[in-house]
Amino acid sequence: MIFYQHTDRVTPDRGFRARADRPLALLRHCPVYEPTRLCCQPDLAAAVGVRKLWVKDESQRMGLGSFKALGGAFAVVQMISDAAGGAGIRTPAARATAAAMTFVTASAGNHGLSLAAGAHLFGASACIVLSASVPESFADRIRRAGGDVYRAGDTYEESVATAEYLARTNGWLLLADGSWPGYTERPALVMEGYTVIAEECRQSFEQENAWPSQVVLQAGVGGMAAALAGHIRDAWAVQPNITVVEPDRAACLQESARAGKLTRATGALSNMGRLDCKDASLLAYESLRGDADTFVSISDHEATIAADRLRVVGHPTTPSGAAGFAALAHLDLSDQDRCLIILSEGPEDLL
């Protein structure tokens, strides 16, 4: 399905910083940070009938395999620094503060990995709640990154409820990448970390003096999509059409945009595991209803084919990571369009 909201866009109430200056300032001191690849794919562009197609490949982001390396880790560091009274993250005061902090979150895999890695690096503890649908390969990677894994429920939504319960009963710090009424400050930090992706793209496009006319952003709860869209609207010299793509089994943002209020999606499990979220983030919804132009939902089959096509041209990924490419078939594109898609994660067997 496709839903256009060109005439219905409102001034967004984002509730998060759409600038990348704070996370970039931190990343400059990180030895594993470097901008990820922004690749032109002329063969794919010709195949979909557009002038140019860029792939922003997040599969190698900081050795963690997905864009989410930017969000959870930045939020952890910022929360430790704030709790230590603004002390530098490498100071004894910050290390002592971190040692007494335990972060907990529900995750479909990648957010939990980023949070666990960030907490371990700076001396805090992390507990990641995974539902039964999350592959054990993700659980193993989280453990290797220094986090504890807690299995609960059959769906992401059930694992979210468990993470909230563990935070309340143990006095832990809930650091979700989704947001809801009364819980927005910490997810806003996660989203702020994601703006680095859009800023890296902005710098490249400015240097080339070539800008996309179409940007496609996949969404689960919507944190990445909203963060990148907000940065694009605020910071890019040339404004594209922005499309949000979701699984047709979990199109919570599209359904919310249609209804004009947060609306739960219903559907079976999707093979787009990191996008298979039935409840949108409040912050993401409030932002995207002003910043996005188009909402598209795609089938599991379409996402699988898209992943296969990206693999052939040197971008191995999952159906979740290929969702932006799959969505191009649903858009009214011309041979003059220049498209940007985000390959959000590497293949599961390499994660």
PDB file of C-alpha atoms in Angstrom, residues 62-260:
ATOM      1  CA  MET A  62      31.765   0.628  13.808  1.00  0.00           C
ATOM      2  CA  GLY A  63      32.127  -3.137  13.616  1.00  0.00           C
ATOM      3  CA  LEU A  64      28.573  -3.740  14.886  1.00  0.00           C
ATOM      4  CA  GLY A  65      26.892  -4.429  11.576  1.00  0.00           C
ATOM      5  CA  SER A  66      24.133  -1.829  11.462  1.00  0.00           C
ATOM      6  CA  PHE A  67      23.188   1.840  11.782  1.00  0.00           C
ATOM      7  CA  LYS A  68      22.067   1.220  15.353  1.00  0.00           C
ATOM      8  CA  ALA A  69      25.699   1.320  16.479  1.00  0.00           C
ATOM      9  CA  LEU A  70      25.238   5.102  16.499  1.00  0.00           C
ATOM     10  CA  GLY A  71      22.106   5.380  18.667  1.00  0.00           C
ATOM     11  CA  GLY A  72      22.284   3.220  21.765  1.00  0.00           C
ATOM     12  CA  ALA A  73      25.989   3.815  22.343  1.00  0.00           C
ATOM     13  CA  PHE A  74      25.633   7.605  22.087  1.00  0.00           C
ATOM     14  CA  ALA A  75      22.665   7.614  24.458  1.00  0.00           C
ATOM     15  CA  VAL A  76      24.581   5.513  27.012  1.00  0.00           C
ATOM     16  CA  VAL A  77      27.590   7.823  26.922  1.00  0.00           C
ATOM     17  CA  GLN A  78      25.454  10.966  27.170  1.00  0.00           C
ATOM     18  CA  MET A  79      23.506   9.557  30.130  1.00  0.00           C
ATOM     19  CA  ILE A  80      26.708   8.569  31.943  1.00  0.00           C
ATOM     20  CA  SER A  81      28.196  12.014  31.371  1.00  0.00           C
ATOM     21  CA  ASP A  82      25.011  13.739  32.563  1.00  0.00           C
ATOM     22  CA  ALA A  83      24.837  11.532  35.678  1.00  0.00           C
ATOM     23  CA  ALA A  84      28.465  12.404  36.423  1.00  0.00           C
ATOM     24  CA  GLY A  85      27.699  16.105  36.339  1.00  0.00           C
ATOM     25  CA  GLY A  86      29.063  16.670  32.863  1.00  0.00           C
ATOM     26  CA  ALA A  87      32.412  15.049  33.583  1.00  0.00           C
ATOM     27  CA  GLY A  88      34.385  13.792  30.608  1.00  0.00           C
ATOM     28  CA  ILE A  89      33.482  10.231  29.802  1.00  0.00           C
ATOM     29  CA  ARG A  90      37.060   9.006  30.434  1.00  0.00           C
ATOM     30  CA  THR A  91      37.423  10.695  33.828  1.00  0.00           C
ATOM     31  CA  PRO A  92      37.484   8.731  37.114  1.00  0.00           C
ATOM     32  CA  ALA A  93      34.211  10.422  38.133  1.00  0.00           C
ATOM     33  CA  ALA A  94      32.455   9.183  35.015  1.00  0.00           C
ATOM     34  CA  ARG A  95      33.874   5.671  35.385  1.00  0.00           C
ATOM     35  CA  ALA A  96      32.711   5.490  39.004  1.00  0.00           C
ATOM     36  CA  THR A  97      29.275   6.727  37.992  1.00  0.00           C
ATOM     37  CA  ALA A  98      29.019   4.213  35.156  1.00  0.00           C
ATOM     38  CA  ALA A  99      29.962   1.307  37.412  1.00  0.00           C
ATOM     39  CA  ALA A 100      26.739   1.852  39.380  1.00  0.00           C
ATOM     40  CA  MET A 101      24.482   2.051  36.301  1.00  0.00           C
ATOM     41  CA  THR A 102      22.601  -0.814  34.643  1.00  0.00           C
ATOM     42  CA  PHE A 103      20.825  -0.142  31.351  1.00  0.00           C
ATOM     43  CA  VAL A 104      17.944  -2.316  30.149  1.00  0.00           C
ATOM     44  CA  THR A 105      16.090  -2.376  26.866  1.00  0.00           C
ATOM     45  CA  ALA A 106      14.005  -4.569  24.636  1.00  0.00           C
ATOM     46  CA  SER A 107      15.460  -5.103  21.206  1.00  0.00           C
ATOM     47  CA  ALA A 108      14.956  -6.865  17.914  1.00  0.00           C
ATOM     48  CA  GLY A 109      18.734  -7.269  17.929  1.00  0.00           C
ATOM     49  CA  ASN A 110      20.715  -4.275  16.730  1.00  0.00           C
ATOM     50  CA  HIS A 111      19.700  -1.639  19.297  1.00  0.00           C
ATOM     51  CA  GLY A 112      20.508  -4.058  22.099  1.00  0.00           C
ATOM     52  CA  LEU A 113      23.912  -4.755  20.589  1.00  0.00           C
ATOM     53  CA  SER A 114      24.745  -1.045  20.415  1.00  0.00           C
ATOM     54  CA  LEU A 115      23.582  -0.434  23.972  1.00  0.00           C
ATOM     55  CA  ALA A 116      25.505  -3.439  25.321  1.00  0.00           C
ATOM     56  CA  ALA A 117      28.699  -2.414  23.524  1.00  0.00           C
ATOM     57  CA  GLY A 118      28.483   1.185  24.720  1.00  0.00           C
ATOM     58  CA  ALA A 119      27.746   0.223  28.314  1.00  0.00           C
ATOM     59  CA  HIS A 120      30.581  -2.327  28.422  1.00  0.00           C
ATOM     60  CA  LEU A 121      33.099   0.077  26.876  1.00  0.00           C
ATOM     61  CA  PHE A 122      32.480   2.726  29.528  1.00  0.00           C
ATOM     62  CA  GLY A 123      32.080   0.463  32.556  1.00  0.00           C
ATOM     63  CA  ALA A 124      28.297   0.171  32.947  1.00  0.00           C
ATOM     64  CA  SER A 125      26.127  -2.961  32.840  1.00  0.00           C
ATOM     65  CA  ALA A 126      23.427  -3.848  30.306  1.00  0.00           C
ATOM     66  CA  CYS A 127      20.517  -6.281  30.177  1.00  0.00           C
ATOM     67  CA  ILE A 128      18.929  -6.827  26.756  1.00  0.00           C
ATOM     68  CA  VAL A 129      15.445  -8.365  26.576  1.00  0.00           C
ATOM     69  CA  LEU A 130      14.829 -10.419  23.426  1.00  0.00           C
ATOM     70  CA  SER A 131      11.617 -12.059  22.290  1.00  0.00           C
ATOM     71  CA  ALA A 132      11.505 -15.600  20.960  1.00  0.00           C
ATOM     72  CA  SER A 133      11.476 -14.276  17.374  1.00  0.00           C
ATOM     73  CA  VAL A 134      14.996 -12.809  17.629  1.00  0.00           C
ATOM     74  CA  PRO A 135      17.640 -15.219  16.260  1.00  0.00           C
ATOM     75  CA  GLU A 136      20.072 -16.715  18.757  1.00  0.00           C
ATOM     76  CA  SER A 137      22.892 -15.294  16.630  1.00  0.00           C
ATOM     77  CA  PHE A 138      21.907 -11.831  17.847  1.00  0.00           C
ATOM     78  CA  ALA A 139      21.795 -13.044  21.435  1.00  0.00           C
ATOM     79  CA  ASP A 140      25.317 -14.447  21.086  1.00  0.00           C
ATOM     80  CA  ARG A 141      26.631 -11.190  19.652  1.00  0.00           C
ATOM     81  CA  ILE A 142      25.083  -9.217  22.518  1.00  0.00           C
ATOM     82  CA  ARG A 143      26.744 -11.511  25.042  1.00  0.00           C
ATOM     83  CA  ARG A 144      30.104 -11.131  23.292  1.00  0.00           C
ATOM     84  CA  ALA A 145      29.664  -7.349  23.422  1.00  0.00           C
ATOM     85  CA  GLY A 146      29.336  -7.546  27.209  1.00  0.00           C
ATOM     86  CA  GLY A 147      25.567  -7.527  27.703  1.00  0.00           C
ATOM     87  CA  ASP A 148      23.319  -9.969  29.550  1.00  0.00           C
ATOM     88  CA  VAL A 149      20.446 -11.473  27.541  1.00  0.00           C
ATOM     89  CA  TYR A 150      16.962 -12.036  28.978  1.00  0.00           C
ATOM     90  CA  ARG A 151      14.443 -13.911  26.836  1.00  0.00           C
ATOM     91  CA  ALA A 152      10.778 -12.955  27.262  1.00  0.00           C
ATOM     92  CA  GLY A 153       7.637 -13.192  25.146  1.00  0.00           C
ATOM     93  CA  ASP A 154       6.901 -14.163  21.582  1.00  0.00           C
ATOM     94  CA  THR A 155       6.858 -10.635  20.105  1.00  0.00           C
ATOM     95  CA  TYR A 156       8.831  -7.416  20.320  1.00  0.00           C
ATOM     96  CA  GLU A 157       5.920  -5.720  22.088  1.00  0.00           C
ATOM     97  CA  GLU A 158       5.967  -8.371  24.848  1.00  0.00           C
ATOM     98  CA  SER A 159       9.711  -7.920  25.322  1.00  0.00           C
ATOM     99  CA  VAL A 160       9.172  -4.154  25.692  1.00  0.00           C
ATOM    100  CA  ALA A 161       6.738  -4.771  28.550  1.00  0.00           C
ATOM    101  CA  THR A 162       9.277  -7.048  30.254  1.00  0.00           C
ATOM    102  CA  ALA A 163      12.048  -4.464  29.929  1.00  0.00           C
ATOM    103  CA  GLU A 164       9.808  -1.867  31.587  1.00  0.00           C
ATOM    104  CA  TYR A 165       9.061  -4.310  34.402  1.00  0.00           C
ATOM    105  CA  LEU A 166      12.739  -5.114  34.985  1.00  0.00           C
ATOM    106  CA  ALA A 167      13.596  -1.408  35.089  1.00  0.00           C
ATOM    107  CA  ARG A 168      10.909  -0.705  37.684  1.00  0.00           C
ATOM    108  CA  THR A 169      11.652  -3.660  39.938  1.00  0.00           C
ATOM    109  CA  ASN A 170      15.456  -3.466  39.831  1.00  0.00           C
ATOM    110  CA  GLY A 171      16.008   0.276  39.681  1.00  0.00           C
ATOM    111  CA  TRP A 172      17.649  -0.058  36.250  1.00  0.00           C
ATOM    112  CA  LEU A 173      17.719   2.588  33.531  1.00  0.00           C
ATOM    113  CA  LEU A 174      15.272   1.870  30.721  1.00  0.00           C
ATOM    114  CA  LEU A 175      16.809   2.956  27.415  1.00  0.00           C
ATOM    115  CA  ALA A 176      14.324   2.074  24.698  1.00  0.00           C
ATOM    116  CA  ASP A 177      14.611   3.192  21.094  1.00  0.00           C
ATOM    117  CA  GLY A 178      10.831   3.657  20.979  1.00  0.00           C
ATOM    118  CA  SER A 179       8.952   6.358  22.858  1.00  0.00           C
ATOM    119  CA  TRP A 180       5.473   6.838  24.317  1.00  0.00           C
ATOM    120  CA  PRO A 181       3.630   9.446  26.411  1.00  0.00           C
ATOM    121  CA  GLY A 182       5.754  10.218  29.455  1.00  0.00           C
ATOM    122  CA  TYR A 183       8.832   8.488  28.036  1.00  0.00           C
ATOM    123  CA  THR A 184      10.633  10.548  25.397  1.00  0.00           C
ATOM    124  CA  GLU A 185      13.877  12.006  26.783  1.00  0.00           C
ATOM    125  CA  ARG A 186      16.061   8.901  26.502  1.00  0.00           C
ATOM    126  CA  PRO A 187      14.764   7.722  23.101  1.00  0.00           C
ATOM    127  CA  ALA A 188      15.447  11.265  21.874  1.00  0.00           C
ATOM    128  CA  LEU A 189      19.141  10.675  22.611  1.00  0.00           C
ATOM    129  CA  VAL A 190      19.098   7.445  20.603  1.00  0.00           C
ATOM    130  CA  MET A 191      17.550   9.271  17.652  1.00  0.00           C
ATOM    131  CA  GLU A 192      20.088  12.073  17.933  1.00  0.00           C
ATOM    132  CA  GLY A 193      22.837   9.520  17.399  1.00  0.00           C
ATOM    133  CA  TYR A 194      21.260   8.413  14.123  1.00  0.00           C
ATOM    134  CA  THR A 195      21.470  11.929  12.641  1.00  0.00           C
ATOM    135  CA  VAL A 196      25.146  11.215  11.932  1.00  0.00           C
ATOM    136  CA  ILE A 197      24.054   9.126   8.922  1.00  0.00           C
ATOM    137  CA  ALA A 198      22.221  12.051   7.335  1.00  0.00           C
ATOM    138  CA  GLU A 199      25.069  14.448   8.086  1.00  0.00           C
ATOM    139  CA  GLU A 200      27.615  12.136   6.444  1.00  0.00           C
ATOM    140  CA  CYS A 201      25.360  12.022   3.381  1.00  0.00           C
ATOM    141  CA  ARG A 202      24.899  15.799   3.412  1.00  0.00           C
ATOM    142  CA  GLN A 203      28.637  16.385   3.387  1.00  0.00           C
ATOM    143  CA  SER A 204      29.129  14.007   0.448  1.00  0.00           C
ATOM    144  CA  PHE A 205      26.301  15.488  -1.597  1.00  0.00           C
ATOM    145  CA  GLU A 206      27.529  19.020  -0.921  1.00  0.00           C
ATOM    146  CA  GLN A 207      31.040  18.112  -2.072  1.00  0.00           C
ATOM    147  CA  GLU A 208      29.684  16.511  -5.260  1.00  0.00           C
ATOM    148  CA  ASN A 209      27.099  19.254  -5.773  1.00  0.00           C
ATOM    149  CA  ALA A 210      24.665  16.460  -6.532  1.00  0.00           C
ATOM    150  CA  TRP A 211      21.618  15.869  -4.357  1.00  0.00           C
ATOM    151  CA  PRO A 212      18.938  13.156  -4.306  1.00  0.00           C
ATOM    152  CA  SER A 213      15.408  13.994  -5.343  1.00  0.00           C
ATOM    153  CA  GLN A 214      14.073  10.929  -3.495  1.00  0.00           C
ATOM    154  CA  VAL A 215      15.125   9.524  -0.101  1.00  0.00           C
ATOM    155  CA  VAL A 216      13.645   6.251   1.138  1.00  0.00           C
ATOM    156  CA  LEU A 217      13.889   5.385   4.839  1.00  0.00           C
ATOM    157  CA  GLN A 218      12.809   2.076   6.371  1.00  0.00           C
ATOM    158  CA  ALA A 219      11.097   2.057   9.750  1.00  0.00           C
ATOM    159  CA  GLY A 220      10.361  -0.288  12.604  1.00  0.00           C
ATOM    160  CA  VAL A 221       9.276   1.953  15.479  1.00  0.00           C
ATOM    161  CA  GLY A 222      10.574   4.808  13.307  1.00  0.00           C
ATOM    162  CA  GLY A 223      13.583   6.204  15.171  1.00  0.00           C
ATOM    163  CA  MET A 224      16.051   6.129  12.294  1.00  0.00           C
ATOM    164  CA  ALA A 225      13.539   7.334   9.721  1.00  0.00           C
ATOM    165  CA  ALA A 226      12.478  10.282  11.878  1.00  0.00           C
ATOM    166  CA  ALA A 227      16.037  11.235  12.808  1.00  0.00           C
ATOM    167  CA  LEU A 228      17.243  11.263   9.220  1.00  0.00           C
ATOM    168  CA  ALA A 229      14.127  13.013   7.923  1.00  0.00           C
ATOM    169  CA  GLY A 230      14.422  15.698  10.602  1.00  0.00           C
ATOM    170  CA  HIS A 231      18.070  16.335   9.778  1.00  0.00           C
ATOM    171  CA  ILE A 232      17.295  16.458   6.051  1.00  0.00           C
ATOM    172  CA  ARG A 233      14.526  19.022   6.545  1.00  0.00           C
ATOM    173  CA  ASP A 234      16.694  21.199   8.795  1.00  0.00           C
ATOM    174  CA  ALA A 235      20.140  20.921   7.223  1.00  0.00           C
ATOM    175  CA  TRP A 236      20.072  19.899   3.559  1.00  0.00           C
ATOM    176  CA  ALA A 237      20.426  22.636   0.931  1.00  0.00           C
ATOM    177  CA  VAL A 238      18.266  20.727  -1.571  1.00  0.00           C
ATOM    178  CA  GLN A 239      15.082  19.109  -0.321  1.00  0.00           C
ATOM    179  CA  PRO A 240      14.009  15.658  -1.562  1.00  0.00           C
ATOM    180  CA  ASN A 241      10.760  13.767  -1.396  1.00  0.00           C
ATOM    181  CA  ILE A 242      10.984  11.560   1.711  1.00  0.00           C
ATOM    182  CA  THR A 243       9.344   8.138   1.737  1.00  0.00           C
ATOM    183  CA  VAL A 244       8.962   5.898   4.800  1.00  0.00           C
ATOM    184  CA  VAL A 245       8.771   2.150   4.095  1.00  0.00           C
ATOM    185  CA  GLU A 246       7.471  -0.553   6.457  1.00  0.00           C
ATOM    186  CA  PRO A 247       6.486  -4.227   6.262  1.00  0.00           C
ATOM    187  CA  ASP A 248       2.854  -4.632   5.194  1.00  0.00           C
ATOM    188  CA  ARG A 249       2.472  -6.772   8.322  1.00  0.00           C
ATOM    189  CA  ALA A 250       3.663  -3.967  10.602  1.00  0.00           C
ATOM    190  CA  ALA A 251       2.840  -0.644   8.933  1.00  0.00           C
ATOM    191  CA  CYS A 252       2.270   1.188  12.200  1.00  0.00           C
ATOM    192  CA  LEU A 253       3.525   4.585  10.991  1.00  0.00           C
ATOM    193  CA  GLN A 254       1.475   4.498   7.801  1.00  0.00           C
ATOM    194  CA  GLU A 255      -1.647   3.513   9.710  1.00  0.00           C
ATOM    195  CA  SER A 256      -0.966   6.222  12.296  1.00  0.00           C
ATOM    196  CA  ALA A 257      -0.487   8.825   9.553  1.00  0.00           C
ATOM    197  CA  ARG A 258      -3.775   7.797   7.961  1.00  0.00           C
ATOM    198  CA  ALA A 259      -5.633   7.916  11.277  1.00  0.00           C
ATOM    199  CA  GLY A 260      -4.031  11.131  12.500  1.00  0.00           C
TER     200      GLY A 260
END
